[in-house]
mmCIF file of C-alpha atoms in Angstrom:
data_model
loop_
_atom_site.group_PDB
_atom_site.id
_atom_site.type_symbol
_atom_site.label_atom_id
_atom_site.label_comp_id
_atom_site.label_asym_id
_atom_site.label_seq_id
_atom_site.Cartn_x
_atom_site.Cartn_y
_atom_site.Cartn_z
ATOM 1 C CA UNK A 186 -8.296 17.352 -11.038
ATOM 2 C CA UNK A 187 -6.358 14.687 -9.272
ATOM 3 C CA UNK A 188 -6.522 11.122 -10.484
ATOM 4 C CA UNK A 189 -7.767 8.710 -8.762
ATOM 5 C CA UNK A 190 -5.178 6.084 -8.668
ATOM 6 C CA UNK A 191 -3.077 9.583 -7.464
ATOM 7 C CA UNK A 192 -5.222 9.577 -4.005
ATOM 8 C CA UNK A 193 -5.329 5.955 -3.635
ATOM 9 C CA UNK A 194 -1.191 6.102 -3.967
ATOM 10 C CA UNK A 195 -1.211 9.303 -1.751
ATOM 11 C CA UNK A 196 -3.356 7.548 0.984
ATOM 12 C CA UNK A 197 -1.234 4.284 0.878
ATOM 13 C CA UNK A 198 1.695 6.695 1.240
ATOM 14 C CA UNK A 199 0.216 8.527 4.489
ATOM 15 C CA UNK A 200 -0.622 5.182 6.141
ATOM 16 C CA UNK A 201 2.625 3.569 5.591
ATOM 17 C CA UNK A 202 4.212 7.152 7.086
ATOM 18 C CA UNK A 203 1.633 6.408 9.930
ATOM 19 C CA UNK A 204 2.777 3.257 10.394
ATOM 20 C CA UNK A 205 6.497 3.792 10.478
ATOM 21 C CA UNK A 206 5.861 6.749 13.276
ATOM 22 C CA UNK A 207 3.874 4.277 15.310
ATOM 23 C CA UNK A 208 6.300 0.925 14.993
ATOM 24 C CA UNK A 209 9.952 2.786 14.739
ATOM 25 C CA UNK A 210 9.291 6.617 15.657
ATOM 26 C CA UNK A 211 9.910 9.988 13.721
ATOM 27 C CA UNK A 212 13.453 9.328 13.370
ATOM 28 C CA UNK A 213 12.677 6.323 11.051
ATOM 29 C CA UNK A 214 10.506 8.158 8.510
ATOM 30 C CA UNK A 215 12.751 8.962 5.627
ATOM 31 C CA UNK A 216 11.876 9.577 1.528
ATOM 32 C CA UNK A 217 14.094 5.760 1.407
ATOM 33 C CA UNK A 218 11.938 4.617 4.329
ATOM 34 C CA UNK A 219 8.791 5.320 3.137
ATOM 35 C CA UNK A 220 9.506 4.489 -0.517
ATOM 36 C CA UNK A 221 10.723 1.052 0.964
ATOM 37 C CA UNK A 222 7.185 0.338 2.867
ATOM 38 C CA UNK A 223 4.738 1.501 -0.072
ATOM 39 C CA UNK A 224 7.210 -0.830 -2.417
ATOM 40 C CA UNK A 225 8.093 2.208 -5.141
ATOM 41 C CA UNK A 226 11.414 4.006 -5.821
ATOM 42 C CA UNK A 227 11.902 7.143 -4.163
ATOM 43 C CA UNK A 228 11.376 9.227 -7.920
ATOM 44 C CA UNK A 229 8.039 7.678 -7.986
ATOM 45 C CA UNK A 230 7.377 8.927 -4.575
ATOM 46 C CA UNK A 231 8.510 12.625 -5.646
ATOM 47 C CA UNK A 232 5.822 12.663 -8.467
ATOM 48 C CA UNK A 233 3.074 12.074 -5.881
ATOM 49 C CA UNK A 234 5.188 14.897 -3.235
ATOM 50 C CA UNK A 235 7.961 17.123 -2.970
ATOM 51 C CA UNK A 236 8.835 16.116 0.146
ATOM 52 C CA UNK A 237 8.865 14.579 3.754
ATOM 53 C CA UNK A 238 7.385 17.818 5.119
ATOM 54 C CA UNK A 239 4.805 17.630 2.631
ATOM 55 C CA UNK A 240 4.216 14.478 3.713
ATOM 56 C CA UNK A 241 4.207 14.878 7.463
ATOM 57 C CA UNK A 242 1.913 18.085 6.838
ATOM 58 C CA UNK A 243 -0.776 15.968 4.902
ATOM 59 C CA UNK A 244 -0.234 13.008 7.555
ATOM 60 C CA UNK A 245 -1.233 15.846 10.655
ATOM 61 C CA UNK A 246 -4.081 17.194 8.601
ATOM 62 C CA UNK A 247 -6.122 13.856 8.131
ATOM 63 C CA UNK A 248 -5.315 13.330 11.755
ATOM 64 C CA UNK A 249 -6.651 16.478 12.431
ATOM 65 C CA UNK A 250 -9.701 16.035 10.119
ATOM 66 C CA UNK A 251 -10.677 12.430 11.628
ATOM 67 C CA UNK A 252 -9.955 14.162 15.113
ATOM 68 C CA UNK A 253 -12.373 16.789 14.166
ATOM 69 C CA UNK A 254 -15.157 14.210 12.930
ATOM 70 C CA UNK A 255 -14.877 12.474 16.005
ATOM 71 C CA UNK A 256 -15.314 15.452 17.929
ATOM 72 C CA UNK A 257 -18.771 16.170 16.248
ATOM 73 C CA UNK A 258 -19.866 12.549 15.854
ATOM 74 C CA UNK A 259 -19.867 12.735 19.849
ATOM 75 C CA UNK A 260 -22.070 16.164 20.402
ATOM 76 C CA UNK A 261 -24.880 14.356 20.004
ATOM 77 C CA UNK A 262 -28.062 15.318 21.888
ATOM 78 C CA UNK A 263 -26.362 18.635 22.740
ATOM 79 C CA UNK A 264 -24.354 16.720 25.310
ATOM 80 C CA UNK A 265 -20.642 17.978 24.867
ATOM 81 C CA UNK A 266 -17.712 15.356 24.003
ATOM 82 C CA UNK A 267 -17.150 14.734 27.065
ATOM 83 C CA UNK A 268 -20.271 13.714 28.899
ATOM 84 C CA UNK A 269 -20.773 11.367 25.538
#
């Protein structure tokens, strides 16, 4: 089982990755960058993932997973998304 102060690293991680892609673009997220934002060294980063593609896969599947809530949240009434 992972720890909880793990996830609550992991999720500060993701959101700082977020918010580097948002402010500076893809080009800016790097291990240094992203090490730099959450304030840890880039080791300490490296015990929570192995990598920036690990990274940028967990990033697109939370974006896909809120996506996906949203989605249903807005069938309601049988109505699709759409007419919502």
């Amino acid at each position: 089982m992972i720890r909880q102060k793990t996830l609550i690293r992991q999720h500060q991680i993701l959101e700082a990755v977020r918010e580097l892609i948002v402010t500076k673009g893809m080009g800016a997220v790097t291990i240094d960058a992203i090490a730099d934002k959450v304030g840890l060294s880039e080791g300490a980063l490296y015990r929570h993932f192995t990598g920036k593609h690990q990274v940028l896969s967990l990033l697109i599947d939370e974006i896909e997973r809120d996506l996906l809530q949203a989605v249903a949240e807005a069938q309601v009434g049988g109505a699709t998304p759409l007419e919502n």
